[in-house]
PDB file of C-alpha atoms and ligand atoms in Angstrom:
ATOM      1  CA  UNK A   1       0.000   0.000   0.000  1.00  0.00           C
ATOM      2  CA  UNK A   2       1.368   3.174  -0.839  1.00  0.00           C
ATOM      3  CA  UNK A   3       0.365   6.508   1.384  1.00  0.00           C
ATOM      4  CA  UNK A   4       0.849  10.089   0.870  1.00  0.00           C
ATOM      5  CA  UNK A   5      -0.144  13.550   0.131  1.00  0.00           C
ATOM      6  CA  UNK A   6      -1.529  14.421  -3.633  1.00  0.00           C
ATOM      7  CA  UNK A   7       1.807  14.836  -6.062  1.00  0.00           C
ATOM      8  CA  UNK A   8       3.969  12.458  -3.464  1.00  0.00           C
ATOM      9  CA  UNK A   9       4.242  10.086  -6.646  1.00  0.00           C
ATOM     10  CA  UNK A  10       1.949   7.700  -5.431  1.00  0.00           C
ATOM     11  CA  UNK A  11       0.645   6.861  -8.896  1.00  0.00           C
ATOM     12  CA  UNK A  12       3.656   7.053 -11.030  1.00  0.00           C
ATOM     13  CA  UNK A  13       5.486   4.572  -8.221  1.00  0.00           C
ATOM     14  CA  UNK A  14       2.792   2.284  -8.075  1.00  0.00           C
ATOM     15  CA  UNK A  15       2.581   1.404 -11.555  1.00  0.00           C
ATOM     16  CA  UNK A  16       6.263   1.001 -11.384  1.00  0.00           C
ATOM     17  CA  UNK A  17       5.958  -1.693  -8.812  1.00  0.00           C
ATOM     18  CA  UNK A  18       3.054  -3.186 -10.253  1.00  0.00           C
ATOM     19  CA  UNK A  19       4.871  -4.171 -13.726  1.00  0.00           C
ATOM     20  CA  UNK A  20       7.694  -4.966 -11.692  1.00  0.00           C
ATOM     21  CA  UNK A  21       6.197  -7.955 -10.225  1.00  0.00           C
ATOM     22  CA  UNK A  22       3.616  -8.267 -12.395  1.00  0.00           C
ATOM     23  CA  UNK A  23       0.855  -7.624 -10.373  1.00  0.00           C
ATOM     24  CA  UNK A  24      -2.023  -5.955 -10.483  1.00  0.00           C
ATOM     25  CA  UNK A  25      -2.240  -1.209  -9.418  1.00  0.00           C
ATOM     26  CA  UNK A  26      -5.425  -1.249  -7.454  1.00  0.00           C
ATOM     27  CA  UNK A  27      -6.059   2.882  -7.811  1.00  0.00           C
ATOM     28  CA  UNK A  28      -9.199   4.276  -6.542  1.00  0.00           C
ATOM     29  CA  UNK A  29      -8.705   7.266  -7.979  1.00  0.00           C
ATOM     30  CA  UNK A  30      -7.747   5.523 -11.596  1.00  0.00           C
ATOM     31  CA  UNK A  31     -11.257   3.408 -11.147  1.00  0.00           C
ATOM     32  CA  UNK A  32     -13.463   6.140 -10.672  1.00  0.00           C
ATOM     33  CA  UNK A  33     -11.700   8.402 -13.387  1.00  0.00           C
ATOM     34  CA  UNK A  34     -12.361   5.297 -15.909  1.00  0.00           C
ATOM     35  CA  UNK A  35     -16.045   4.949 -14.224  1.00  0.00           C
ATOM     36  CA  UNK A  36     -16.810   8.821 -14.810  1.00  0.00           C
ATOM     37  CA  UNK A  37     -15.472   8.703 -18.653  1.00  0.00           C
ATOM     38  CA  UNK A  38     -17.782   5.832 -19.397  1.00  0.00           C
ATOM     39  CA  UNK A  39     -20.624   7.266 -17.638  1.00  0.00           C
ATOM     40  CA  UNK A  40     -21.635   4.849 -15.404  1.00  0.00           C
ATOM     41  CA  UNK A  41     -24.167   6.239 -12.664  1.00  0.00           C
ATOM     42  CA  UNK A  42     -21.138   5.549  -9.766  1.00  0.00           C
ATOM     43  CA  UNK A  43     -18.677   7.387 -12.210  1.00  0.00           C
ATOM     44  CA  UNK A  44     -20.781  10.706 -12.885  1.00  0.00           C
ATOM     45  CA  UNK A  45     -21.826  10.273  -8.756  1.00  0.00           C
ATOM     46  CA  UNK A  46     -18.150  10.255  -7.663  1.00  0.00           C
ATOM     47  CA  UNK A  47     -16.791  12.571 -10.562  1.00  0.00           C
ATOM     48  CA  UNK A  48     -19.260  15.810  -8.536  1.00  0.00           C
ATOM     49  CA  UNK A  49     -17.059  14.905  -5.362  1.00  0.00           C
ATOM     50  CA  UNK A  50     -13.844  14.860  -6.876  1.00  0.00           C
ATOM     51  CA  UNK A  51     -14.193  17.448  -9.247  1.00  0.00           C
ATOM     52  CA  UNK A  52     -14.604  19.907  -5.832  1.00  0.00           C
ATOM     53  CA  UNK A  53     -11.609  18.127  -4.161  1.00  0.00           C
ATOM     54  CA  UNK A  54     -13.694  16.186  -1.388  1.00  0.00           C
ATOM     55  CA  UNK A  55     -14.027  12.220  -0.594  1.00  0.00           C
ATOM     56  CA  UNK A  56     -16.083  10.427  -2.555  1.00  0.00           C
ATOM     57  CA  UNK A  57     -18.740   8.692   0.017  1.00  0.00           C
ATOM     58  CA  UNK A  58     -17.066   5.509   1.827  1.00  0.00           C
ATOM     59  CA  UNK A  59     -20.276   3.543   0.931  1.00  0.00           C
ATOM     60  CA  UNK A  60     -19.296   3.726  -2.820  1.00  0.00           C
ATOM     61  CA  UNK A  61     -15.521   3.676  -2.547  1.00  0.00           C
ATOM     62  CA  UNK A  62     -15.848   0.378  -0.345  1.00  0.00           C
ATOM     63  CA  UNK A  63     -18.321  -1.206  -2.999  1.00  0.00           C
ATOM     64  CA  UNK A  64     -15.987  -0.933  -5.796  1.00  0.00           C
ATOM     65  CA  UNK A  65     -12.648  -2.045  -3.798  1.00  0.00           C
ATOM     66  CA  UNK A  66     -14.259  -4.840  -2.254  1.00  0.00           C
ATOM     67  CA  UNK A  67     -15.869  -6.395  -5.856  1.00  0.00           C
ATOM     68  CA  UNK A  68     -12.191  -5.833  -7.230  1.00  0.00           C
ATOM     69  CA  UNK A  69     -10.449  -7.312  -4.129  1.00  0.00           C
ATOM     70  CA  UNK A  70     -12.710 -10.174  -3.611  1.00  0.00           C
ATOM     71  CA  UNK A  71     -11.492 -13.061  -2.407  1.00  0.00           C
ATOM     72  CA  UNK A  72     -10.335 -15.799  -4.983  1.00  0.00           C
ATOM     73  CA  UNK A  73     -10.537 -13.012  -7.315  1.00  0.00           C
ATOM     74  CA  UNK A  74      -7.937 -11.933 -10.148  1.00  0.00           C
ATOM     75  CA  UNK A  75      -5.842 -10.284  -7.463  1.00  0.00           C
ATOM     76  CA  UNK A  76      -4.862 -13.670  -5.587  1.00  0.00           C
ATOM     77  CA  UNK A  77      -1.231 -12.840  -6.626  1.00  0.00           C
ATOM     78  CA  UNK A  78      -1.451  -9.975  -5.196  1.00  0.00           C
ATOM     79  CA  UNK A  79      -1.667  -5.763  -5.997  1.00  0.00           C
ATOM     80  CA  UNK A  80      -0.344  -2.611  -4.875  1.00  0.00           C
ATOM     81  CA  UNK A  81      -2.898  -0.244  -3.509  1.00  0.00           C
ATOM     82  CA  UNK A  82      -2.721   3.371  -4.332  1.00  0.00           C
ATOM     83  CA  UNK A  83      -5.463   5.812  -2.852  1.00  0.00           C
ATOM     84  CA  UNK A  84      -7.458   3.396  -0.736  1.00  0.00           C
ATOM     85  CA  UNK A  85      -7.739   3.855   1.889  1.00  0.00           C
ATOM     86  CA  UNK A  86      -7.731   7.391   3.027  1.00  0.00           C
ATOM     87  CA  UNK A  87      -9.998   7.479   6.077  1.00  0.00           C
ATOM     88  CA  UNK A  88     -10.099   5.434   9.342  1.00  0.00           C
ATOM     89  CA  UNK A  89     -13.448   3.719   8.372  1.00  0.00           C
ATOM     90  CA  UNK A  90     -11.673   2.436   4.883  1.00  0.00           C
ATOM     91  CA  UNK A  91      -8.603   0.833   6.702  1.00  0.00           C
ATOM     92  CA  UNK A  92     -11.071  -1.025   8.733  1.00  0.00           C
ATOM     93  CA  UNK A  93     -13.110  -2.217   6.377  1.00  0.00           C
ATOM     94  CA  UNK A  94      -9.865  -2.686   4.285  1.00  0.00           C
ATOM     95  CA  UNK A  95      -9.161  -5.362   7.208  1.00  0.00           C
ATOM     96  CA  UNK A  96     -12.347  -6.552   7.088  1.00  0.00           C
ATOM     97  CA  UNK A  97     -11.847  -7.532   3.018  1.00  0.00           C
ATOM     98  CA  UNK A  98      -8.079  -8.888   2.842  1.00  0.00           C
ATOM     99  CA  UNK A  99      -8.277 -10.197   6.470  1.00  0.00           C
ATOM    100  CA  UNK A 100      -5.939  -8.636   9.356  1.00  0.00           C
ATOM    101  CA  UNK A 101      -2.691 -10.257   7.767  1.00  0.00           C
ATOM    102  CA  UNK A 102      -3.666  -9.440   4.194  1.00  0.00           C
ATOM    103  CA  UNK A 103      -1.174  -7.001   3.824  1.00  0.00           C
ATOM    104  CA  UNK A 104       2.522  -6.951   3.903  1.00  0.00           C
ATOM    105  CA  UNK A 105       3.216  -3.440   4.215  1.00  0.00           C
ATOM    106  CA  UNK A 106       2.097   0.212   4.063  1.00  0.00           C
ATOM    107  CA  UNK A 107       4.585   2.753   2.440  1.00  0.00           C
ATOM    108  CA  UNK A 108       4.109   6.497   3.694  1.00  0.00           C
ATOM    109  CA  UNK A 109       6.038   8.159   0.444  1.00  0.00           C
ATOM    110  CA  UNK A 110       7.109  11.722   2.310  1.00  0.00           C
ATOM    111  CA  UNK A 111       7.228  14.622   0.367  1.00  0.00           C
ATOM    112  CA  UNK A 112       7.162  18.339   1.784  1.00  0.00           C
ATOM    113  CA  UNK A 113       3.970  20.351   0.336  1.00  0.00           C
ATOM    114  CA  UNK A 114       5.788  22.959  -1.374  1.00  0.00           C
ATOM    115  CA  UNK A 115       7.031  20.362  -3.729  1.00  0.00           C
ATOM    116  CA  UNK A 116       3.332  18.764  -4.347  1.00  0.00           C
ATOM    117  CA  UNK A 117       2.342  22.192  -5.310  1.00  0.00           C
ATOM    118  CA  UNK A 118       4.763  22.237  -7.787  1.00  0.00           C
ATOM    119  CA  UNK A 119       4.492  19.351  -8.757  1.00  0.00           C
ATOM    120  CA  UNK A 120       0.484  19.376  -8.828  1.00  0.00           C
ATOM    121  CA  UNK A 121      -0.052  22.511 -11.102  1.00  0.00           C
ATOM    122  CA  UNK A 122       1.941  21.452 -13.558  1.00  0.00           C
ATOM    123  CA  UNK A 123       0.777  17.882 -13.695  1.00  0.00           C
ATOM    124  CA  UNK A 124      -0.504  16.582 -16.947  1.00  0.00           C
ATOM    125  CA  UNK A 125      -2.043  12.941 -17.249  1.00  0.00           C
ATOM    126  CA  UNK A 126      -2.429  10.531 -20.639  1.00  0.00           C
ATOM    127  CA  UNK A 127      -6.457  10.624 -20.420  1.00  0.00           C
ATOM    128  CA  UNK A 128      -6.285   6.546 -21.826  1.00  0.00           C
ATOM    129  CA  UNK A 129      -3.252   4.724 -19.617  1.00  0.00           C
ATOM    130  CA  UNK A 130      -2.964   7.811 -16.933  1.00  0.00           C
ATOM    131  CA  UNK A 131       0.539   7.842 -17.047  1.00  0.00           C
ATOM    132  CA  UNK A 132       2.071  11.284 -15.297  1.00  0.00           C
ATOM    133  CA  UNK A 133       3.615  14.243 -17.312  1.00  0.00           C
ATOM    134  CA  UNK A 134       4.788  17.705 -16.144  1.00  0.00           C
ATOM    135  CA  UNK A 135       4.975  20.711 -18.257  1.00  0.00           C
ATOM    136  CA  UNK A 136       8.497  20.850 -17.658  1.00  0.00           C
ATOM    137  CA  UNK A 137       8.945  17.312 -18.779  1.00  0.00           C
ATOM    138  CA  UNK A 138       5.970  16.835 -21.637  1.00  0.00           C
ATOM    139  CA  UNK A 139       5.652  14.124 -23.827  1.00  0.00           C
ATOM    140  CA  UNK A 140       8.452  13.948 -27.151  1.00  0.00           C
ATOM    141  CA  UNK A 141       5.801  14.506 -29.413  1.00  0.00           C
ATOM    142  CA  UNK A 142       2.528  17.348 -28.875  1.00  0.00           C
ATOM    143  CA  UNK A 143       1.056  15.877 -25.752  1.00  0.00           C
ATOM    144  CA  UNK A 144       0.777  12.534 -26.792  1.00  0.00           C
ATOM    145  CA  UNK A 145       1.436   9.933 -24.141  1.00  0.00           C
ATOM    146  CA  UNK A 146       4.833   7.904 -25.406  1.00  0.00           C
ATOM    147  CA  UNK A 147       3.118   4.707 -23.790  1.00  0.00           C
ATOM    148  CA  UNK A 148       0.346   4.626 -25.590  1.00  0.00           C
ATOM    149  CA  UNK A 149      -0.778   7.188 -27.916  1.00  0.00           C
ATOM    150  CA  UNK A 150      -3.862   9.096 -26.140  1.00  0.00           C
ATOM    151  CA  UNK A 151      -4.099  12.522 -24.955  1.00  0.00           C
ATOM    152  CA  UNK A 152      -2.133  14.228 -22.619  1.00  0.00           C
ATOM    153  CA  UNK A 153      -4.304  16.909 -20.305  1.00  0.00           C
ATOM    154  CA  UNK A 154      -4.645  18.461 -17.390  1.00  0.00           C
ATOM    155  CA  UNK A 155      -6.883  16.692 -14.439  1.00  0.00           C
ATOM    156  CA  UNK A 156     -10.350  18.289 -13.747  1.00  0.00           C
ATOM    157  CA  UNK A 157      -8.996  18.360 -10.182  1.00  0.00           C
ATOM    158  CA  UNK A 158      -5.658  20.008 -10.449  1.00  0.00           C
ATOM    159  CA  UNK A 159      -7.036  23.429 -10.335  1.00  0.00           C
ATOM    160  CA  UNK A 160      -5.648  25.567  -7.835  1.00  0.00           C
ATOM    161  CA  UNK A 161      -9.388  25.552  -5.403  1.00  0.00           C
ATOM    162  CA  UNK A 162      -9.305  21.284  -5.676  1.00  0.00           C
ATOM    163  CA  UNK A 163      -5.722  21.237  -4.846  1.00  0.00           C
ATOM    164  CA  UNK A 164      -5.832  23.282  -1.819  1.00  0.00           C
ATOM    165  CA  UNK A 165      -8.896  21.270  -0.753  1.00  0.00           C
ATOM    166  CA  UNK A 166      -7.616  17.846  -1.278  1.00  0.00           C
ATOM    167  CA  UNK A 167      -4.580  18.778   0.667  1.00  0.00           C
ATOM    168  CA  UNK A 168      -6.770  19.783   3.497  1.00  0.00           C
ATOM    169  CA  UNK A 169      -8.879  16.543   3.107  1.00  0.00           C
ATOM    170  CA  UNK A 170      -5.341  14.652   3.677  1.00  0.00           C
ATOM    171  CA  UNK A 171      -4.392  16.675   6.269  1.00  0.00           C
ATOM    172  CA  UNK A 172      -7.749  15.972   8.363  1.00  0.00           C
ATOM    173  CA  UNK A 173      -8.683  12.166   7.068  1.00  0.00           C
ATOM    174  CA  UNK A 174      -5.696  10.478   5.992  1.00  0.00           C
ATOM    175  CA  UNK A 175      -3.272  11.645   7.893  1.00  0.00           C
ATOM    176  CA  UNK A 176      -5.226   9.280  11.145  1.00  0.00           C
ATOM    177  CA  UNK A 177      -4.031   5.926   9.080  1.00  0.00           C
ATOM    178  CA  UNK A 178       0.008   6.780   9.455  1.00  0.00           C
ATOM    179  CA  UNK A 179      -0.481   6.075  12.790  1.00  0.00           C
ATOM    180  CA  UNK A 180      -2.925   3.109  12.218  1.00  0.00           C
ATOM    181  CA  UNK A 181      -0.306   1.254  10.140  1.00  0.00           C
ATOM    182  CA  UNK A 182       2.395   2.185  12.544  1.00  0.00           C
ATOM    183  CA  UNK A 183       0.367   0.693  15.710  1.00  0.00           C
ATOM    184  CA  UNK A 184       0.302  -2.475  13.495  1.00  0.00           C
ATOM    185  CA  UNK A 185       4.321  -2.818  12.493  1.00  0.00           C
ATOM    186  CA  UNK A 186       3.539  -2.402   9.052  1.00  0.00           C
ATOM    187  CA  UNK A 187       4.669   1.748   8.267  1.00  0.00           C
ATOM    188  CA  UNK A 188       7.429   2.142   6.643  1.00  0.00           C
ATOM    189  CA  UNK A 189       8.259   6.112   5.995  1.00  0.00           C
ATOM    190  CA  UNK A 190      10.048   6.654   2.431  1.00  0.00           C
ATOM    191  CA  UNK A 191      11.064  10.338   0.810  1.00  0.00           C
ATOM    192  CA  UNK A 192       9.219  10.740  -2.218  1.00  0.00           C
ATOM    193  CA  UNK A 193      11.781  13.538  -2.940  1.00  0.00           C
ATOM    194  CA  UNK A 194      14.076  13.632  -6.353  1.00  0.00           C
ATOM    195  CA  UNK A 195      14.482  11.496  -9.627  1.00  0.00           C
ATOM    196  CA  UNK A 196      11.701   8.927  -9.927  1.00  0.00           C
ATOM    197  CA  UNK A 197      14.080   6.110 -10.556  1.00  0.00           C
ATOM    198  CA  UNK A 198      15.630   6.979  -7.178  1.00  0.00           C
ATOM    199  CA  UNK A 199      12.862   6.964  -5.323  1.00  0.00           C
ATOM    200  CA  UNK A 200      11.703   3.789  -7.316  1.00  0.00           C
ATOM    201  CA  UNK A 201      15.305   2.260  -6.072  1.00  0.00           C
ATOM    202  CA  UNK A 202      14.024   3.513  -1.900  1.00  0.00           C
ATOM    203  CA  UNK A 203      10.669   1.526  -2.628  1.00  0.00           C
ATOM    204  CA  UNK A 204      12.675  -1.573  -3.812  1.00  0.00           C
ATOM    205  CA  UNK A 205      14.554  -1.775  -1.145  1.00  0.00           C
ATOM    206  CA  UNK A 206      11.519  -1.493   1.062  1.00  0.00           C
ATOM    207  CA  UNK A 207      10.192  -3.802  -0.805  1.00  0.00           C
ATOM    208  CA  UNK A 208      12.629  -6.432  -0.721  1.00  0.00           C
ATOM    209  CA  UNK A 209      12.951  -6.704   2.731  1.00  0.00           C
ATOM    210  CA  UNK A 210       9.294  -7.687   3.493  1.00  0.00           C
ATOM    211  CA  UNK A 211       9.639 -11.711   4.867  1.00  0.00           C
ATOM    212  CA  UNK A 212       7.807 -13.315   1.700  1.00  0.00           C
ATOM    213  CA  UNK A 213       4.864 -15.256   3.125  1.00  0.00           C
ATOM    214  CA  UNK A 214       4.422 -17.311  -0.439  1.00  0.00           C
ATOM    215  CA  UNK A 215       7.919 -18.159  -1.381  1.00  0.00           C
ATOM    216  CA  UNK A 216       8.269 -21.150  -3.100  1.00  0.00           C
TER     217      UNK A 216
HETATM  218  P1  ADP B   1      -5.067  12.482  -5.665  1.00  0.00           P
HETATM  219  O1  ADP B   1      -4.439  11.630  -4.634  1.00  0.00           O
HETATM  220  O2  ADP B   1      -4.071  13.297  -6.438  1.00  0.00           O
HETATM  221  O3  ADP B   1      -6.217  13.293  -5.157  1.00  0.00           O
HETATM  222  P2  ADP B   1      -6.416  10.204  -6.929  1.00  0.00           P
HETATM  223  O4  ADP B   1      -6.425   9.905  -8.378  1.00  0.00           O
HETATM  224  O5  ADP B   1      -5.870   9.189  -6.014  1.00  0.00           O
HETATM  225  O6  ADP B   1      -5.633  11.573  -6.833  1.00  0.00           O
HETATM  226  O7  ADP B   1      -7.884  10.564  -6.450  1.00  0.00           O
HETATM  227  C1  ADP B   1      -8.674  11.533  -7.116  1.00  0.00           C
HETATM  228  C2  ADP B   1      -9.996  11.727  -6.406  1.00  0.00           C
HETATM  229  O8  ADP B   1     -10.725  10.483  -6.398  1.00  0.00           O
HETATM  230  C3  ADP B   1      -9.908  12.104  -4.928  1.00  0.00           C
HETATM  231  O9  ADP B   1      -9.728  13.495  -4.736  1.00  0.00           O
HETATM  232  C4  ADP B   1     -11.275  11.608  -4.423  1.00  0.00           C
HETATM  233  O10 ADP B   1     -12.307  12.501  -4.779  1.00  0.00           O
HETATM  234  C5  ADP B   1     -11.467  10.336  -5.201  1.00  0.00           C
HETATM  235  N1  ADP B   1     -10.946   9.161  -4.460  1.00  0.00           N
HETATM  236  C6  ADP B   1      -9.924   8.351  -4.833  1.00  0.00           C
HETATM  237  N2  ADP B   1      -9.708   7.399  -3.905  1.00  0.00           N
HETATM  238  C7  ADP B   1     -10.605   7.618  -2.915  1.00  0.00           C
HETATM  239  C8  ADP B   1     -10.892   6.999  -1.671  1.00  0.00           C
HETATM  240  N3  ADP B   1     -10.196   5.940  -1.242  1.00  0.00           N
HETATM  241  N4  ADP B   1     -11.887   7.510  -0.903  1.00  0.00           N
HETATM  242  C9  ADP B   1     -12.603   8.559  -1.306  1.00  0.00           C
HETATM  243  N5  ADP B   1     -12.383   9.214  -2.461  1.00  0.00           N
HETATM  244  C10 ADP B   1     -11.404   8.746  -3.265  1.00  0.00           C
HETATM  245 ZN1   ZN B   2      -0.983   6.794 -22.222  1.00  0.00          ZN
END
């Protein structure tokens, strides 16, 4: 599970992991962007509370992780979670879907808020694979993701009134699960500062030390 403020580099990190062992990026925030562009009823619901900055409602956030995380499901080999949970009440019922021992670790990725500013108003995201861009480091060819091909924009959230909020929602709701995971053994505090492929090289390490519970 990775943790931290809007901009730490939660996304870009996860996905990293994820092909790196070839598991599944369980993202929240991914899910309901997808949901909202299709138009699904849950999609244009959560897309009002996230266009404003605010939580979408627990009820629907749990509803979706817990049909994607359901036992004997595709994720059996496991996933990295990014943006769940982000309240007290999710990290319970997170407990209550994977089971007490279901996870092997949570990863607070640290980075100070002047730099997620930065960071945040000049993010740009590929609309179709939601890979991360910055205006000081665009795509090579006229905002067209590299990856894939699709268009390269700015987030409906990452205006200036949805940043400031969503900060203040981490301040007040998320910050409460540090100390959850750290109550439980399983925090581990990383900086989120620098080159991605150094922080990448931190996670690995963190990463690598976790006792493997399915070794062969
Ligand atoms: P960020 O962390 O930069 O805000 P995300 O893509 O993780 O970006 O989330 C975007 C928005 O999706 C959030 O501001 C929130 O409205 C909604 N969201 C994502 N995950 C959750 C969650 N676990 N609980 C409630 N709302 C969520
Ligand atoms: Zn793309």
């Amino acid at each position: 599970m990775l943790l931290g403020k809007q901009g730490a580099g939660k996304g870009t990190q996860a996905a990293r992991l994820a092909e790196h062992f070839g598991i599944a990026h369980v993202s929240t925030g991914d899910m309901f962007r997808t949901m909202a562009a299709i138009g699904t009823a849950h999609g244009l619901e959560a897309k009002r509370y996230m266009d404003e900055g605010d939580l979408v409602p627990d009820e629907l956030v749990i509803g979706v992780v817990e049909e994607c995380l359901a036992p004997g499901g595709p994720l059996g080999d496991g996933f990295v979670l990014d943006g769940f949970p982000r309240n007290l009440h999710q990290a319970q019922e997170l407990d209550r879907v994977i089971g007490d021992h279901g996870l092997d670790v949570a990863i607070d990725l640290e980075v100070p808020r002047a730099i997620v500013l930065d960071r945040l108003a000049g993010r740009r995201v590929c609309e179709n694979c939601q890979r991360v861009y910055h205006v000081n480091m665009p795509p090579s060819v006229n905002w067209t993701c590299d990856t894939c091909g699709g268009h390269v924009v700015q987030r409906d959230d990452d205006t200036e009134e949805a940043i400031d909020r969503r900060l203040e929602v981490y301040e007040e709701q998320t910050v409460p699960i540090i100390d959850y995971y750290r109550e439980r053994g399983l925090l581990v505090q990383v900086s989120g500062v620098g080159e991605g492929d150094d922080v990448f090289e931190r996670l690995m390490k963190v990463v690598d030390a976790i006792p493997c519970r399915t070794k062969s």
